[in-house]
C-alpha cells in the first residue's frame, strides 16, 4: 500500500511554541496581579449588634475602604424570638456586573434596625450578608450571630460582637471547599489534592475517550511499540493535554467565560471527528501515515529526529484532545476557575489546574507502561488489535459529532458501526472468543436498529421508550436573566432549582438519564420550581446567565430558598448519582 505523506511536524512545532508563549504570558500577567491581597470577611465587614430599645435590634456593619455590601443579600432570623421587617437606610444604586442588574449597595458603614415582635428573654440573632471588594473579589455569603437579651422596660444598650457562625460542611469536592484550599496558598497541599481529584476525573465520560485515542497511536507503532517507546508517546500526549488544559483554564478564569464551550460547534467537532476517521483508516491499512520521503532523507543522518517529529504530532494530538474531548465542568475545575477569576492569582490556580491535568493523565501513562508487555508484537494478532482500535477511533469520532447530529442519525451511525464490526468478527474466522464478541456486537447493533425503527432517539437507552417505566423530570426552559428573575418572583413561596444544560455536555446527559429519572429524586423535587437554561449555543444570553452565577460551563445546579435567594454552599457542580444528589437537595427541605 502506497504511503500517504502528510507535512505535519513544522506547523506542530510552531503550535507548541505558540502555546508555550501564551502560557508564559498568562503566568507573567497573573504574577503581576497576584500581589493584591484581600481582607478576611470578618475584617472587611465587621458586624456588631445591640438592643437600641426593648423592641428594636440595631445591627451595624463597619465596611472597610474599597469594599461594599449588597442590600438584597441581607437576611435575619432569630432563635427564641420573632422578628419584624428590617428597616434599611437608603443605599447607592449601581449596575453590578456579577448580577447583571441594578443593585443597592452600602459603603463605609450601614446600620439596620429590626423590630422585635416577640421575645422571651435571651435569644440568638442570625445574620446573613454578602459583599465584594472593588479589586475584583466577591465573597461568598457570610453568616454571623449575636447573643442578645430583651428585657421589658430596659433601654440600656447592650453591645455584643457578632462571632462568625459555624459554616455548613460542604462536600469534599465542592467549589467552595476547593476555593478555600486554594486560598491557603500552600502548593504542597494544593497540588497533591488536585492530582488526586484529576485521577478521579480520568474515569468520567468526558475524559475516557482520550484512552482509545492514545492507545491507537501506540498500536499504530506496530512492532516498534516497546515499553519505553510507548511510555514516551504517552508522556508527550499527556503533556500536550496538560499544558493546553492549564492554559485554557487560566485564560477562562481571567476572561470569565468557558472557552471550551466555544469549540463545541459543528465545524470544530466535525474537523476533530474527521481526524479520528483519518487515524482509523490508517489502522485498517488503507494507508500509512509517515513523513514525506524528502524529509525522511534529510532526517536519516540525524539520529532520533524522525521520532521527535512523531512526538510533536502526538503532543499536538493531546492538545487537541484537551480542547475537544473534555469540555464539561466538574467541581475541581470550577473551584480553580472561580479562584482565578476572583483573585487573578494565576500561579496558584494554574498550578492546581496543571496538577489536575496530570492526575487525569495517569491512566494514559498506564497505557504506555503496559503497552510493552500487553500489546502483540507482530502477525495476525497485531492486525486484529489495530483493527479493533480503528473501530474504537470511529466510535470516538461518532461520539464527538453526536451533539450536532440529529438523534436519529446518531443512532443510525451506532447501528451501522456495531453491525459492521460484528459481522466482520463472525465471518473472518479465528477463535471462538472472536465469534462470541462478533455475536455481542451484532446484538448491540440490532438493539439500536429496533430502537430506531420504533421511534427511539436515545443511543444510550435505545429501548427505554418502549418500557415507559421511568418518566423524565420536567423542567421549565428559560433563556435570560430577566426570565429567571420573573420565574423566581412567581414561585409562590416554593423553593426553586436551576439546571445548566448543554447538548455537548456528557455529564449533563448523565444527570438527565441516570439521576433525574430516579423516583426518590423526583419525589424530593415534586414541590419545587424546576428551571433549566440550555447553554448549548453559547450566545450572549447564555454567557450572561453563566456569568451571573460565576459558572464557566455546565453542568451546574443552583438551589434557591422560598424567598428566591440562592442557598449558600449548596451548588451542585458536575455529575452526581441519585443517592448523592438526594443528599445535595437537603437544603431545599
Coordinates of C-alpha atoms in Angstrom, one line a residue, residues 173-503:
X173 CA -15.0 18.3 46.1
X174 CA -17.3 21.3 46.2
X175 CA -16.1 24.5 44.6
X176 CA -16.4 26.4 47.9
X177 CA -14.2 23.9 49.7
X178 CA -11.6 23.9 46.9
X179 CA -11.6 27.7 46.8
X180 CA -10.7 27.7 50.5
X181 CA -7.9 25.2 49.9
X182 CA -6.6 27.3 47.0
X183 CA -6.9 30.5 49.2
X184 CA -4.5 29.0 51.7
X185 CA -1.7 29.3 49.0
X186 CA 0.1 26.1 50.2
X187 CA 1.2 24.4 47.0
X188 CA 2.4 21.4 48.9
X189 CA -1.2 20.7 49.8
X190 CA -2.9 22.1 46.7
X191 CA -1.1 20.1 44.1
X192 CA -1.4 16.6 45.6
X193 CA -5.1 17.3 46.3
X194 CA -5.8 18.3 42.8
X195 CA -3.7 15.5 41.3
X196 CA -6.0 13.0 43.2
X197 CA -9.1 14.9 42.1
X198 CA -7.8 14.7 38.5
X199 CA -7.3 11.0 38.8
X200 CA -11.0 10.7 39.8
X201 CA -12.0 12.7 36.7
X202 CA -10.0 10.5 34.5
X203 CA -12.7 7.8 34.7
X204 CA -15.6 10.1 33.7
X205 CA -17.1 10.0 30.2
X206 CA -15.7 13.4 29.4
X207 CA -12.1 12.1 29.7
X208 CA -12.3 8.4 28.9
X209 CA -12.3 8.9 25.1
X210 CA -8.7 10.0 25.4
X211 CA -7.7 6.4 26.2
X212 CA -8.5 4.9 22.9
X213 CA -7.0 7.8 21.0
X214 CA -3.7 7.3 22.8
X215 CA -3.9 3.5 22.6
X216 CA -4.5 3.8 18.8
X217 CA -1.3 5.9 18.5
X218 CA 0.7 3.3 20.4
X219 CA -0.8 0.4 18.4
X220 CA 0.0 2.3 15.2
X221 CA 3.7 1.9 16.1
X222 CA 3.3 -1.8 15.4
X223 CA 6.2 -4.0 16.4
X224 CA 8.1 -0.8 17.4
X225 CA 5.8 -0.2 20.3
X226 CA 8.2 -1.4 23.0
X227 CA 7.6 -0.3 26.6
X228 CA 10.0 2.7 26.6
X229 CA 8.7 4.0 23.3
X230 CA 5.1 3.6 24.3
X231 CA 5.7 5.4 27.6
X232 CA 7.5 8.2 25.7
X233 CA 4.5 8.6 23.4
X234 CA 2.1 8.6 26.4
X235 CA 4.2 11.4 28.1
X236 CA 4.1 13.5 25.0
X237 CA 0.4 13.1 24.7
X238 CA -0.2 13.8 28.4
X239 CA 1.9 16.9 28.4
X240 CA 0.1 18.2 25.4
X241 CA -3.2 17.7 27.1
X242 CA -2.0 19.1 30.5
X243 CA -0.4 22.3 29.1
X244 CA -3.3 23.2 26.9
X245 CA -5.8 22.3 29.6
X246 CA -4.0 24.5 32.0
X247 CA -3.6 27.4 29.5
X248 CA -7.2 27.2 28.5
X249 CA -8.3 27.1 32.2
X250 CA -6.2 30.1 33.1
X251 CA -7.5 32.1 30.1
X252 CA -11.1 31.1 31.0
X253 CA -10.6 32.2 34.6
X254 CA -9.1 35.6 33.6
X255 CA -11.7 36.3 30.9
X256 CA -14.5 34.9 32.9
X257 CA -16.0 32.7 30.2
X258 CA -15.9 29.0 29.4
X259 CA -13.7 29.0 26.3
X260 CA -14.1 25.3 25.7
X261 CA -17.8 25.8 25.0
X262 CA -16.9 28.0 22.0
X263 CA -15.3 24.9 20.4
X264 CA -18.4 22.8 20.7
X265 CA -19.8 23.7 17.2
X266 CA -20.4 21.6 14.1
X267 CA -17.3 22.8 12.2
X268 CA -14.8 22.2 15.1
X269 CA -16.4 18.9 16.2
X270 CA -16.6 17.8 12.5
X271 CA -13.0 18.5 11.9
X272 CA -11.9 16.6 15.0
X273 CA -14.2 13.7 14.0
X274 CA -12.7 13.7 10.5
X275 CA -9.2 13.5 12.1
X276 CA -10.3 10.4 14.1
X277 CA -11.6 8.8 10.9
X278 CA -8.3 9.5 9.2
X279 CA -6.4 7.8 12.0
X280 CA -8.9 4.9 11.9
X281 CA -8.4 4.3 8.2
X282 CA -4.6 4.0 8.9
X283 CA -5.4 1.3 11.4
X284 CA -7.3 -0.6 8.7
X285 CA -4.3 -0.5 6.4
X286 CA -5.8 1.9 3.9
X287 CA -2.6 4.0 4.0
X288 CA 0.4 4.6 6.3
X289 CA 0.9 8.0 8.0
X290 CA 4.5 9.0 7.7
X291 CA 6.8 11.9 6.9
X292 CA 7.4 12.9 3.3
X293 CA 10.2 11.0 1.6
X294 CA 12.3 14.1 1.1
X295 CA 12.0 14.8 4.9
X296 CA 13.0 11.2 5.7
X297 CA 16.1 11.5 3.6
X298 CA 17.2 14.7 5.4
X299 CA 16.5 13.3 8.8
X300 CA 18.2 10.0 8.1
X301 CA 21.6 11.4 9.1
X302 CA 20.3 12.8 12.4
X303 CA 19.6 10.1 15.0
X304 CA 16.3 10.4 16.7
X305 CA 14.9 13.4 14.8
X306 CA 12.2 11.5 12.9
X307 CA 10.9 10.2 16.2
X308 CA 11.0 13.7 17.6
X309 CA 8.7 14.6 14.7
X310 CA 6.3 11.8 15.7
X311 CA 6.4 13.0 19.3
X312 CA 5.5 16.5 18.2
X313 CA 2.5 15.1 16.4
X314 CA 1.4 13.1 19.5
X315 CA 1.9 16.2 21.7
X316 CA -0.4 18.1 19.3
X317 CA -3.0 15.3 19.4
X318 CA -3.0 15.6 23.2
X319 CA -3.5 19.3 22.9
X320 CA -6.5 18.9 20.5
X321 CA -8.0 16.2 22.8
X322 CA -7.9 18.5 25.7
X323 CA -9.8 21.2 23.7
X324 CA -12.4 18.9 22.2
X325 CA -12.9 15.8 24.3
X326 CA -13.2 17.3 27.8
X327 CA -15.4 20.4 27.8
X328 CA -17.6 19.5 30.8
X329 CA -17.1 21.3 34.1
X330 CA -16.5 19.4 37.3
X331 CA -16.2 20.6 40.8
X332 CA -12.4 20.7 40.9
X333 CA -12.2 22.6 37.6
X334 CA -15.0 25.0 38.8
X335 CA -13.2 25.7 42.1
X336 CA -9.9 26.5 40.3
X337 CA -11.6 28.7 37.7
X338 CA -13.6 30.6 40.3
X339 CA -10.4 31.2 42.3
X340 CA -8.5 32.5 39.3
X341 CA -11.4 34.8 38.2
X342 CA -11.8 36.3 41.7
X343 CA -8.2 36.6 42.8
X344 CA -6.3 36.8 39.5
X345 CA -3.7 34.5 41.1
X346 CA -2.6 32.6 38.0
X347 CA 0.3 30.9 39.8
X348 CA -1.8 29.1 42.4
X349 CA -4.8 28.5 40.1
X350 CA -2.6 27.4 37.1
X351 CA -0.6 25.0 39.3
X352 CA -3.8 23.4 40.6
X353 CA -5.1 23.0 37.0
X354 CA -1.8 21.5 35.9
X355 CA -1.8 19.1 38.8
X356 CA -5.4 18.1 38.0
X357 CA -4.5 17.5 34.3
X358 CA -1.5 15.3 35.4
X359 CA -3.9 13.3 37.6
X360 CA -6.2 12.9 34.6
X361 CA -3.2 11.6 32.6
X362 CA -2.3 8.8 35.0
X363 CA -4.4 6.2 33.2
X364 CA -2.9 7.4 29.9
X365 CA 0.6 6.8 31.3
X366 CA -0.5 3.4 32.5
X367 CA -1.5 2.6 28.9
X368 CA 2.1 3.5 27.9
X369 CA 3.7 1.4 30.6
X370 CA 1.6 -1.7 29.8
X371 CA 2.0 -1.4 26.1
X372 CA 5.3 -3.1 26.0
X373 CA 4.1 -6.2 27.8
X374 CA 0.4 -6.4 26.7
X375 CA 0.4 -5.5 23.0
X376 CA 1.2 -8.2 20.5
X377 CA 4.3 -7.7 18.5
X378 CA 3.5 -8.9 15.0
X379 CA 1.4 -11.2 12.9
X380 CA -2.3 -11.7 12.7
X381 CA -2.8 -10.8 16.4
X382 CA -1.4 -7.3 15.8
X383 CA -3.5 -6.8 12.8
X384 CA -6.6 -7.7 14.8
X385 CA -5.7 -5.3 17.6
X386 CA -5.1 -2.5 15.1
X387 CA -8.5 -3.1 13.5
X388 CA -10.1 -3.1 16.9
X389 CA -8.6 0.3 17.8
X390 CA -9.6 1.5 14.4
X391 CA -13.2 0.7 15.3
X392 CA -12.7 2.5 18.7
X393 CA -11.5 5.6 16.8
X394 CA -14.5 5.5 14.6
X395 CA -16.6 5.3 17.8
X396 CA -14.8 8.3 19.2
X397 CA -15.5 10.2 16.0
X398 CA -19.2 9.4 16.2
X399 CA -19.3 10.3 19.9
X400 CA -17.6 13.7 19.1
X401 CA -20.1 14.7 16.4
X402 CA -23.2 13.3 18.1
X403 CA -24.1 16.6 19.8
X404 CA -24.5 18.3 16.4
X405 CA -26.2 15.3 14.6
X406 CA -30.0 14.6 14.7
X407 CA -30.6 11.9 17.3
X408 CA -31.9 9.5 14.6
X409 CA -28.7 10.0 12.6
X410 CA -26.5 9.3 15.6
X411 CA -28.4 6.1 16.4
X412 CA -28.1 5.0 12.8
X413 CA -24.4 5.6 13.0
X414 CA -24.0 3.4 16.1
X415 CA -26.2 0.7 14.4
X416 CA -24.1 0.6 11.3
X417 CA -20.8 0.6 13.2
X418 CA -21.8 -2.2 15.6
X419 CA -23.4 -4.4 13.0
X420 CA -20.5 -4.0 10.5
X421 CA -17.8 -4.9 13.1
X422 CA -19.9 -7.7 14.5
X423 CA -20.4 -9.2 11.0
X424 CA -16.7 -8.8 10.3
X425 CA -15.8 -10.7 13.5
X426 CA -18.2 -13.5 12.7
X427 CA -17.0 -14.0 9.1
X428 CA -13.3 -13.6 9.5
X429 CA -12.8 -17.0 11.1
X430 CA -10.4 -17.3 14.1
X431 CA -11.0 -18.4 17.7
X432 CA -14.4 -18.9 19.3
X433 CA -13.8 -15.9 21.5
X434 CA -13.7 -13.6 18.4
X435 CA -17.0 -15.1 17.2
X436 CA -18.6 -14.6 20.6
X437 CA -17.5 -11.0 20.5
X438 CA -19.0 -10.7 17.0
X439 CA -22.3 -12.0 18.3
X440 CA -22.3 -9.4 21.0
X441 CA -21.6 -6.6 18.6
X442 CA -24.4 -7.8 16.3
X443 CA -26.9 -8.0 19.2
X444 CA -25.9 -4.4 20.3
X445 CA -26.4 -3.2 16.7
X446 CA -29.8 -4.9 16.4
X447 CA -30.9 -3.2 19.7
X448 CA -30.0 0.1 18.1
X449 CA -31.9 -0.8 14.9
X450 CA -35.0 -1.9 16.8
X451 CA -34.9 1.3 18.9
X452 CA -34.5 3.5 15.8
X453 CA -37.3 1.7 13.9
X454 CA -39.7 2.0 16.9
X455 CA -39.2 5.7 17.4
X456 CA -36.3 5.7 19.9
X457 CA -33.9 8.6 19.7
X458 CA -31.5 7.9 22.6
X459 CA -28.4 5.8 21.6
X460 CA -27.6 5.3 25.3
X461 CA -31.1 3.9 26.0
X462 CA -32.5 2.8 22.6
X463 CA -35.4 0.8 24.0
X464 CA -36.3 2.9 27.0
X465 CA -39.3 4.5 25.2
X466 CA -40.9 1.0 24.8
X467 CA -40.9 0.3 28.6
X468 CA -42.2 3.6 29.8
X469 CA -41.1 2.6 33.3
X470 CA -39.2 5.8 34.0
X471 CA -40.6 9.2 33.4
X472 CA -38.3 12.2 32.7
X473 CA -38.2 15.1 35.1
X474 CA -39.9 18.1 33.5
X475 CA -38.2 21.5 33.5
X476 CA -39.4 24.9 32.5
X477 CA -36.9 26.3 30.0
X478 CA -35.7 29.9 30.4
X479 CA -33.1 31.8 28.4
X480 CA -32.3 35.2 30.0
X481 CA -31.6 36.5 33.5
X482 CA -34.8 38.6 33.3
X483 CA -36.8 35.4 32.7
X484 CA -35.1 33.8 35.7
X485 CA -35.9 36.7 38.0
X486 CA -39.6 36.6 36.8
X487 CA -39.8 32.8 37.4
X488 CA -38.4 33.2 40.9
X489 CA -40.8 36.0 41.6
X490 CA -43.7 33.8 40.6
X491 CA -42.5 30.8 42.6
X492 CA -45.3 31.4 45.2
X493 CA -43.1 30.6 48.2
X494 CA -41.7 27.4 46.7
X495 CA -38.0 26.5 46.6
X496 CA -36.5 26.5 43.2
X497 CA -33.8 24.7 41.2
X498 CA -31.9 26.0 38.2
X499 CA -30.2 23.4 36.0
X500 CA -27.5 24.5 33.5
X501 CA -27.5 22.1 30.5
X502 CA -25.9 21.8 27.1
X503 CA -26.2 19.2 24.3

